[in-house]
XYZ file of C-alpha atoms in Angstrom:
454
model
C 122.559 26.297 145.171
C 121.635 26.348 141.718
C 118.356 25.075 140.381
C 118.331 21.968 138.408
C 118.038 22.818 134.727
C 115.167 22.191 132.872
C 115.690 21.489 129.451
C 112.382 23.499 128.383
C 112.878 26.532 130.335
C 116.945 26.516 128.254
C 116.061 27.913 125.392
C 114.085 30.686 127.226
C 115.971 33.880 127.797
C 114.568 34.917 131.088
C 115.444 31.809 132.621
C 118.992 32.111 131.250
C 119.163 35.928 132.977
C 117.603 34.278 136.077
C 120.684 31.657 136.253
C 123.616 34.333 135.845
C 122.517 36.127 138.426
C 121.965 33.628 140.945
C 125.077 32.338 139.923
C 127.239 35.553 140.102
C 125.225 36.376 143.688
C 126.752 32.597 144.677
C 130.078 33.933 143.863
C 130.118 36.889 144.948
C 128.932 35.286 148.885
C 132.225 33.312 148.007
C 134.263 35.841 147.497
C 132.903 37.798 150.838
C 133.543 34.612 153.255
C 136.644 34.236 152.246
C 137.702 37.824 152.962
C 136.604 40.384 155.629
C 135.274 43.502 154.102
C 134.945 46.812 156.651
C 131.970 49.582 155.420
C 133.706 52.297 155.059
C 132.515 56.201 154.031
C 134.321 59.150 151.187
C 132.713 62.320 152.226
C 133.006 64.595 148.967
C 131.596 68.179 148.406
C 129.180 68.812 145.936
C 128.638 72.110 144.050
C 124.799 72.507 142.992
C 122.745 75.580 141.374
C 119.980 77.587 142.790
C 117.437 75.468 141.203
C 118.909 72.017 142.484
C 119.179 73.468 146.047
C 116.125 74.847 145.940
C 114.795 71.043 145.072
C 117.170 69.231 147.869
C 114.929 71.468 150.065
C 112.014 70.316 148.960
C 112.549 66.768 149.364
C 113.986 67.209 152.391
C 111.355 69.352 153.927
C 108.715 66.812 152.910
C 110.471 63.917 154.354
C 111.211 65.238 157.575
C 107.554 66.307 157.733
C 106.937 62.870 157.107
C 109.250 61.601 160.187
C 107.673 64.028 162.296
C 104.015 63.481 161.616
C 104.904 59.856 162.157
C 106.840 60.313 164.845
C 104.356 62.468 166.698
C 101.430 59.551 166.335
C 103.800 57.841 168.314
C 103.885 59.742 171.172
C 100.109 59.506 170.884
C 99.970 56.150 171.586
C 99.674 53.841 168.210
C 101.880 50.905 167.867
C 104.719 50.287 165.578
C 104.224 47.919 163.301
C 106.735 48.413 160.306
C 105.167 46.363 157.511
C 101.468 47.883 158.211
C 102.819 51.471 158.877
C 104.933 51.540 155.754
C 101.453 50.304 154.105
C 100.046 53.781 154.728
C 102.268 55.709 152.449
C 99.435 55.362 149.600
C 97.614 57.151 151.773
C 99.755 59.897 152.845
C 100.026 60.522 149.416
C 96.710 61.243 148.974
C 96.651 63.799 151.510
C 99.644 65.793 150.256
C 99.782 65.200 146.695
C 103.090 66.974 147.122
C 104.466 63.806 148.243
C 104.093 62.227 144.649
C 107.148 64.559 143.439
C 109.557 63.324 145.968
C 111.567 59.809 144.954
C 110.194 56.938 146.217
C 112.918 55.440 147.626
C 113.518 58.675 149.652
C 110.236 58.169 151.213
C 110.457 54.836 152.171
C 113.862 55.164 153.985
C 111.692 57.572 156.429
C 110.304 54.362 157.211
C 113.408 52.283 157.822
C 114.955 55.406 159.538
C 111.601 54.903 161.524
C 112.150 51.441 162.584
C 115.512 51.480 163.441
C 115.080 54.600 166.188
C 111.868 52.287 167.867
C 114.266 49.435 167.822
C 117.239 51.229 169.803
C 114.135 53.007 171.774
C 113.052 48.711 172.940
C 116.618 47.681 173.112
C 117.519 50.633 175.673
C 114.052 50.004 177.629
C 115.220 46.007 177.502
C 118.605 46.846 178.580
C 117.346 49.297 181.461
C 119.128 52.170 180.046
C 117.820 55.752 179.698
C 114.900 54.963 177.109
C 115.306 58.387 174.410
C 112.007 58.432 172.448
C 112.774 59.521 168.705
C 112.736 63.185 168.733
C 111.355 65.029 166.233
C 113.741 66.687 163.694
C 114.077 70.502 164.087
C 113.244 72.343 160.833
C 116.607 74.431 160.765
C 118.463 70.774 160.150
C 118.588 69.150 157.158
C 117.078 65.527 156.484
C 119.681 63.036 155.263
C 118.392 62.020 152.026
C 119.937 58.366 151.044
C 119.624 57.002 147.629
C 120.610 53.562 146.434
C 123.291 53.185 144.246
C 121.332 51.183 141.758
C 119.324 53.982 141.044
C 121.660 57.046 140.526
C 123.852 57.807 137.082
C 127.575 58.910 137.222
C 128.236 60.970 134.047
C 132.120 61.515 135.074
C 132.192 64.092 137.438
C 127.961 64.570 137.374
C 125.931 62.468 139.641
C 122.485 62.437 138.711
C 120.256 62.129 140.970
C 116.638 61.063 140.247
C 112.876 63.434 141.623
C 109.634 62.050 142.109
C 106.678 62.453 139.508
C 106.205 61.336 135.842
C 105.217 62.091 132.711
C 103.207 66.108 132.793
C 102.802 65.857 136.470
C 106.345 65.938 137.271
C 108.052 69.345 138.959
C 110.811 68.783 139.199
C 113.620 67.456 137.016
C 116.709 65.480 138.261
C 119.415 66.763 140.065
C 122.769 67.342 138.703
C 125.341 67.328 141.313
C 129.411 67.863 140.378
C 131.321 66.359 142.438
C 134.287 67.821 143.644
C 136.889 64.638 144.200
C 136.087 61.386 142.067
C 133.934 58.835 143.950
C 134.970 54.978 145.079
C 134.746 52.367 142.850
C 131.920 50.104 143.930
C 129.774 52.377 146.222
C 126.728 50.924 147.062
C 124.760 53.968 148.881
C 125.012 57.875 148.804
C 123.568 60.284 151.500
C 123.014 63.445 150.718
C 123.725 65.870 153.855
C 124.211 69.898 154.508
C 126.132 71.492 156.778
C 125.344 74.799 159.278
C 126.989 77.129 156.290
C 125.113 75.885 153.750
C 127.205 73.466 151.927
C 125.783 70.404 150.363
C 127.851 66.769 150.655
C 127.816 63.461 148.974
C 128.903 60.813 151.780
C 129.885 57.368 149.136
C 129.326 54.068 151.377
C 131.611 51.739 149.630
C 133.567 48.283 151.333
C 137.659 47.550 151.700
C 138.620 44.106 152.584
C 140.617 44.276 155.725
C 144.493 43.006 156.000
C 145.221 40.151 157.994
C 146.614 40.455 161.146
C 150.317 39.565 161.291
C 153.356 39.193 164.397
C 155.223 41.613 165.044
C 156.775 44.216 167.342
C 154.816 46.537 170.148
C 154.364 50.467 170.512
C 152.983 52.084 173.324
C 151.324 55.626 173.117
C 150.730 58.061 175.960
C 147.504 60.727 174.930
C 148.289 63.824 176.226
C 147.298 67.810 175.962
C 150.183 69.360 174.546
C 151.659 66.346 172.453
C 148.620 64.210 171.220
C 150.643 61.120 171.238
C 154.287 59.915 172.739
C 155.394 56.215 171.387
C 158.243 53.797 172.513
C 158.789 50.658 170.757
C 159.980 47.394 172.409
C 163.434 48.729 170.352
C 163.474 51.710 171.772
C 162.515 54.411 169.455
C 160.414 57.506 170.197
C 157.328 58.720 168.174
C 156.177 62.319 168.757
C 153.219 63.029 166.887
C 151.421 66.213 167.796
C 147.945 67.511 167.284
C 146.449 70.582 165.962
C 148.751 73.290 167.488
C 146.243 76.729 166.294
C 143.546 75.846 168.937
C 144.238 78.573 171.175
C 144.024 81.373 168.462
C 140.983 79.908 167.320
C 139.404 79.682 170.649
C 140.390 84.084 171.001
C 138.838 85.000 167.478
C 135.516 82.393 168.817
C 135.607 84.156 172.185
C 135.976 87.758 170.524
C 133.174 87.234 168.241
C 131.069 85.576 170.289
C 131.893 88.672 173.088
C 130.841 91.299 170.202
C 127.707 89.458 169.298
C 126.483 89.109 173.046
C 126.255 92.883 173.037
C 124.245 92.790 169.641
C 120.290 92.836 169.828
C 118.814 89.327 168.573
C 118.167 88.431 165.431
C 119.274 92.208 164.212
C 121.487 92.374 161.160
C 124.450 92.738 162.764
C 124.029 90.028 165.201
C 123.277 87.535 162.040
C 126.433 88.846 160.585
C 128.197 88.083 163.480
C 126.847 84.754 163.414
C 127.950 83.531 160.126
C 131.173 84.233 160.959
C 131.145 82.433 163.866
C 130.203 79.430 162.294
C 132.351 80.078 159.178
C 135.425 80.039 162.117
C 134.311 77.102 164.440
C 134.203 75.039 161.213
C 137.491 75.602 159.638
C 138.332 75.133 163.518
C 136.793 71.552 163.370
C 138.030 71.207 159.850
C 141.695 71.877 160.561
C 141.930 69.377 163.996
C 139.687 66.336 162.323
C 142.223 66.611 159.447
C 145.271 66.528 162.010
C 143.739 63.859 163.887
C 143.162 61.853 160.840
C 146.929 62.111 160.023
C 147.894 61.229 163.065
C 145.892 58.054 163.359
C 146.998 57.096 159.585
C 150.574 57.071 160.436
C 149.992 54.857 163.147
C 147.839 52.694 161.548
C 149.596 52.567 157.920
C 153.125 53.519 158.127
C 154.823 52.504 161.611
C 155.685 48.829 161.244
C 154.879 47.576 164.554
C 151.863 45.582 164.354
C 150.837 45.928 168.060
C 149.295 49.308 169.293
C 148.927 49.736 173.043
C 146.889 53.180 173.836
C 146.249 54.065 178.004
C 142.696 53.541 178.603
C 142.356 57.421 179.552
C 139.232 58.940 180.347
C 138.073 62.546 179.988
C 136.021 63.009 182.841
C 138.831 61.642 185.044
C 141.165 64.588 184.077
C 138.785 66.727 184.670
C 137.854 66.933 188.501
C 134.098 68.899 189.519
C 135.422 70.175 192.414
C 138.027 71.961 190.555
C 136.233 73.064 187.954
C 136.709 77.119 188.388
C 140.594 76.296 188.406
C 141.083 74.461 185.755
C 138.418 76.130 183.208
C 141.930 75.943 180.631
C 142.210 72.467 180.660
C 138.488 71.588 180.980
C 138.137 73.494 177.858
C 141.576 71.737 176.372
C 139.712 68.004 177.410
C 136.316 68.800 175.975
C 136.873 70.968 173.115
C 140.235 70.964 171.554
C 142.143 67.644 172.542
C 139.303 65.637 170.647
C 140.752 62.187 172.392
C 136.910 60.233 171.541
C 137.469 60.808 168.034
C 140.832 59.852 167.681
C 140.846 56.956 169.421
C 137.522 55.935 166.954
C 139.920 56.703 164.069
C 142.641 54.821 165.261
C 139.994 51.933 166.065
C 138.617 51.389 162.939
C 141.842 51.863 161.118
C 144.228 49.427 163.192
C 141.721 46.927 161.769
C 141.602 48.020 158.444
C 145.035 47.604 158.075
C 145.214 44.103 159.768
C 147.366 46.125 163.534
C 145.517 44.980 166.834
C 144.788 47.600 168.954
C 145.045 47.268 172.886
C 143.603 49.332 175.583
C 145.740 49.531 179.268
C 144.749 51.323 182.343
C 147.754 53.957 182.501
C 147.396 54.772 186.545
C 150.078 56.422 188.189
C 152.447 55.923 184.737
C 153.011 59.554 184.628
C 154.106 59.776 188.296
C 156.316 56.161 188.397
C 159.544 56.016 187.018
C 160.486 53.600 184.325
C 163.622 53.032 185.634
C 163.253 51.801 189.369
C 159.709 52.294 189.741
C 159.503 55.281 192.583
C 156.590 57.190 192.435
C 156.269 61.052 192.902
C 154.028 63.457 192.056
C 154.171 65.477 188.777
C 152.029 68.226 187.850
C 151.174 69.255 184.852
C 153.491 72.328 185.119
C 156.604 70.009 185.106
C 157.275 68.836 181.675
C 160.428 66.958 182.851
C 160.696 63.536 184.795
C 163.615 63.685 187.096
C 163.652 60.985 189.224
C 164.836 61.608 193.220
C 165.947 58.029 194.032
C 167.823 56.841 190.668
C 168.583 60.163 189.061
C 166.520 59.224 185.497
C 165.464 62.700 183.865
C 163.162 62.314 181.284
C 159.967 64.079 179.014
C 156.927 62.906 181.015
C 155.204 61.398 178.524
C 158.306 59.358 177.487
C 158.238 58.537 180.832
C 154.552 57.376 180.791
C 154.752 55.827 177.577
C 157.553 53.671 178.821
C 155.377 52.478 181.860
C 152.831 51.578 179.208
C 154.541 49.302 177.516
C 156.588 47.792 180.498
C 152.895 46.940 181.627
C 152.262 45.546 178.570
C 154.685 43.178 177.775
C 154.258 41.764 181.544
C 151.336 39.795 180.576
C 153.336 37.968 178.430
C 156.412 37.050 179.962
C 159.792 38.769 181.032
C 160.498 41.702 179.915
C 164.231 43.554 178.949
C 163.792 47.859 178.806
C 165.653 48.771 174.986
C 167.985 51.612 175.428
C 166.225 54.534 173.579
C 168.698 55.315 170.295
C 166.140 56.462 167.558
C 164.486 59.217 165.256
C 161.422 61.242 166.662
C 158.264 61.798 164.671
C 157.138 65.444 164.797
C 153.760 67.333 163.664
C 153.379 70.517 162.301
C 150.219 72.489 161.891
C 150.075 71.301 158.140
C 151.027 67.480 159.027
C 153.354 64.826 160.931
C 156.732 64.595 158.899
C 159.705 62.723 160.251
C 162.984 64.133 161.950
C 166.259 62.560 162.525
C 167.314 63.034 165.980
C 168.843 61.199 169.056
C 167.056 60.808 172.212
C 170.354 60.377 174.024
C 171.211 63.933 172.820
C 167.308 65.083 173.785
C 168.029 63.216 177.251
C 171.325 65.554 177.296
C 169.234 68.425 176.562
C 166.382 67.719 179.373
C 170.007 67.614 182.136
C 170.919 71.102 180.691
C 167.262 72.734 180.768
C 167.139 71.045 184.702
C 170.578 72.378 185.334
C 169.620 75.645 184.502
C-alpha cells in the first residue's frame, strides 16, 4: 500500500517519482491477478558483422570460463553459498582484467545460472533421483548470453546491445544487431544464442494473457507414423493432419553423406567439407518438421472449435520393443528421429492453454485392434492400413478406427454416450502446411470397400 503522505517530503521531486512508481507497480500486480499471463519466447535471427561476432565470442568465451572455473571448485569440494560466491567477482576481476570489458550483468547471470544447476543438483539428491553434477560447458558451444531488457536500445530494426569497460579502457564498443523479424511488444529479457552453422539468434521473452477456458464440444486424436494426427468429433467429423512427409529423402542424402565422410581421413579437408554439409542438411531437416509440427499443433489449438482435446497417452519406448530391435531398425528410426511425438505434444500443451482448450491425456490400449462398432478385438499390424472388422463387417482407416475408441473412452467418464455418424470434411497436410479439403467420409468409407474388394 501506499505510504502516507507527508506534507514536507510533497514538494520534493524525488519523493513524487518514488510515489508513481510504487503506485504504477500496485497496478500493474492488479492487472496480473486479475488475468493469467503464460511466458512465452519469439526466436528471431540476427545478422551481425565480423567485428560484432568477433565480440559475442569474447564475452562468451569469458563467461563460460567463468562457469567452468566455478564449476570445477565445486567438484573440489567448496560449498555453495550464492550471496558469498557472487561476492568474489571483484576478485576475479582482478585476476583477469579481461573480465572488466565484459557487461556486468552478463557476468552475474553466470552466477544465477550457477545457483539454479546446484539447486536442481539438491532437489534430484532430495528426491532420490539420478543426482547430474553441473557439467562443465564444452568450448565448441556457445554460452547463452542474457541481457535485461532495461538495459538494451531498439533503434527500429537495430538492437543495441551494451560491452563492458568505460571511458579509455574500454575495447570494445556496443553491439549492433539487425534483426531480421520485428520483436514483441513488451519483452522483458533477450538471450543471445548460436547455432552449430554459425548463425547468431535473438530469443525475445515476452508474456500473453491466456483465454479462459470455455464449454464446448470434444475431439479425439490418434498419433501415428504415417499420419501425425487422426481426429473425430463427438459430431462426427474427421481431421487428418499430417506431418512432415520429406523425412525419408532427408534421412538418404544424411546417410549418403555421412557414408562418404566415414571413408574420409579425420579432420582432413574433405572430411570438414563433408561435415558442414551435414549439418547444413540435418538442420533444414529439423527446420522443416519443427515448422510442420508447429502448424499442426496451431490448428488444433487456434482454429478447430472444439474446446476439449483428448490425445492417447502413447509412449515411444512402448512402440519400440528391444527384442526386436534388428527388425524394426525403420520404425525405431521413424519413433526416435522423425515422428518427433515429445515435441508436439509440448506444443500442443502449452498452446491448448494459451488459447483457453483443456487438454486430456487417455491410455489408448488395444484402440487400434478393437472395433468401434461392436467392440471385437483382432490384431492389426502395421502393414494393414484398413480396419475391417470379422464379426460386424465395419471397414475402416485404422486410425479412424482408433481415434473413435478414443473418444468413446472418453466421453464414458461422463455419462452415456451416442456414436455420430461420420458426414464431414477432412483436414489434410502438405509438405508446405495443413489446408482444408471438402470431402465425405461416407464416400472415403466407399473407397476403403473397393480397395478391400480388390
Amino acid at each position: 500500500m501506499l505510504h502516507a503522505l507527508d506534507k514536507k517530503k510533497c514538494s520534493k521531486p524525488w519523493y513524487l517519482t518514488f510515489l508513481a512508481k510504487e503506485a504504477k507497480s500496485i497496478f500493474q500486480c492488479g492487472v496480473e491477478r486479475e488475468g493469467v499471463f503464460m511466458l512465452l519466447c519469439k526466436k528471431i535471427k540476427l545478422d551481425l558483422s565480423e567485428q560484432d561476432a568477433a565480440t559475442l565470442e569474447f564475452m562468451q568465451g569469458k563467461c563460460r570460463g567463468l562457469y567452468n572455473w566455478w564449476v570445477m571448485k565445486l567438484r573440489d569440494g567448496e560449498k555453495w553459498r550464492f550471496n558469498a560466491c557472487k561476492k568474489t567477482l571483484a576478485e576475479s576481476r582482478a585476476y583477469d582484467p579481461e573480465l572488466n570489458q565484459i557487461y556486468g550483468k552478463l557476468l552475474a547471470e553466470v552466477y544465477y545460472r550457477l545457483d539454479g544447476a546446484m539447486r536442481a543438483f539438491f532437489r534430484r539428491v532430495a528426491n532420490g533421483e539420478t543426482p547430474g553434477f553441473p557439467r562443465v560447458r564444452p568450448r565448441h558451444g556457445f554460452f547463452t548470453l542474457c541481457y535485461p531488457a532495461m538495459y538494451l536500445t531498439l533503434e527500429g530494426d537495430t538492437l543495441m546491445l551494451p560491452t563492458g569497460g568505460k571511458g579509455k579502457h574500454k575495447r570494445f564498443p556496443a553491439i549492433r544487431a539487425h534483426l531480421t523479424e520485428l520483436p514483441p511488444e513488451g519483452f522483458r529479457e533477450v538471450a543471445i544464442s548460436r547455432d552449430g552453422r554459425g548463425n547468431y539468434y535473438a530469443s525475445f521473452s515476452y508474456r500473453q494473457p491466456e483465454q479462459a477456458k470455455r464449454d464446448g464440444n470434444t475431439v479425439a486424436f490418434d498419433l501415428g507414423i504415417k499420419t501425425l494426427a487422426t481426429g473425430v468429433t463427438q459430431e462426427g467429423r474427421i481431421y487428418h493432419i499430417g506431418g512432415f512427409k520429406g523425412s525419408r529423402w532427408y534421412n538418404k542424402q544424411l546417410d549418403r553423406l555421412r557414408s562418404k565422410r566415414g571413408k574420409c581421413k579425420k579432420k582432413s579437408r574433405r572430411y570438414l567439407h563433408l561435415s558442414k554439409v551435414y549439418k547444413r542438411v540435418s538442420q533444414r531437416k529439423r527446420n522443416k518438421q519443427r515448422d510442420s509440427l508447429h502448424k499442426a499443433s496451431h490448428l488444433i489449438a487456434r482454429r478447430l472449435v472444439e474446446r476439449t482435446v483428448v490425445v492417447g497417452d502413447l509412449s515411444q519406448r512402448q512402440m519400440v520393443m528391444k527384442e526386436h530391435q534388428e527388425r524394426n531398425r525403420t520404425l525405431n528410426r521413424a519413433v526416435y528421429n522423425d515422428w518427433g511425438l515429445y515435441a508436439f505434444v509440448q506444443m500442443l500443451t502449452y498452446k491448448c492453454q494459451l488459447y483457453g482448450k483443456e487438454l486430456e491425456f487417455l491410455d489408448e490400449r488395444n484402440t487400434s485392434k478393437q472395433c468401434s462398432g461392436c467392440g471385437n478385438l483382432q490384431d492389426m499390424p502395421l502393414r494393414k492400413r484398413t480396419y475391417q472388422c470379422a464379426e460386424c463387417g465395419l471397414v475402416m482407416d485404422r486410425d479412424e478406427n482408433s481415434a473413435h475408441n478414443i473418444l468413446m473412452r472418453f466421453l464414458a467418464r461422463r455419462g452415456p454416450y451416442t456414436q455420430a455418424r461420420p458426414e464431414c470434411g477432412v483436414l489434410q497436410a502438405t509438405q508446405s502446411g495443413v489446408e482444408v479439403m471438402g470431402t465425405s467420409c461416407e464416400g472415403q468409407v466407399q473407397q476403403l470397400n473397393l480397395f478391400a474388394c480388390g
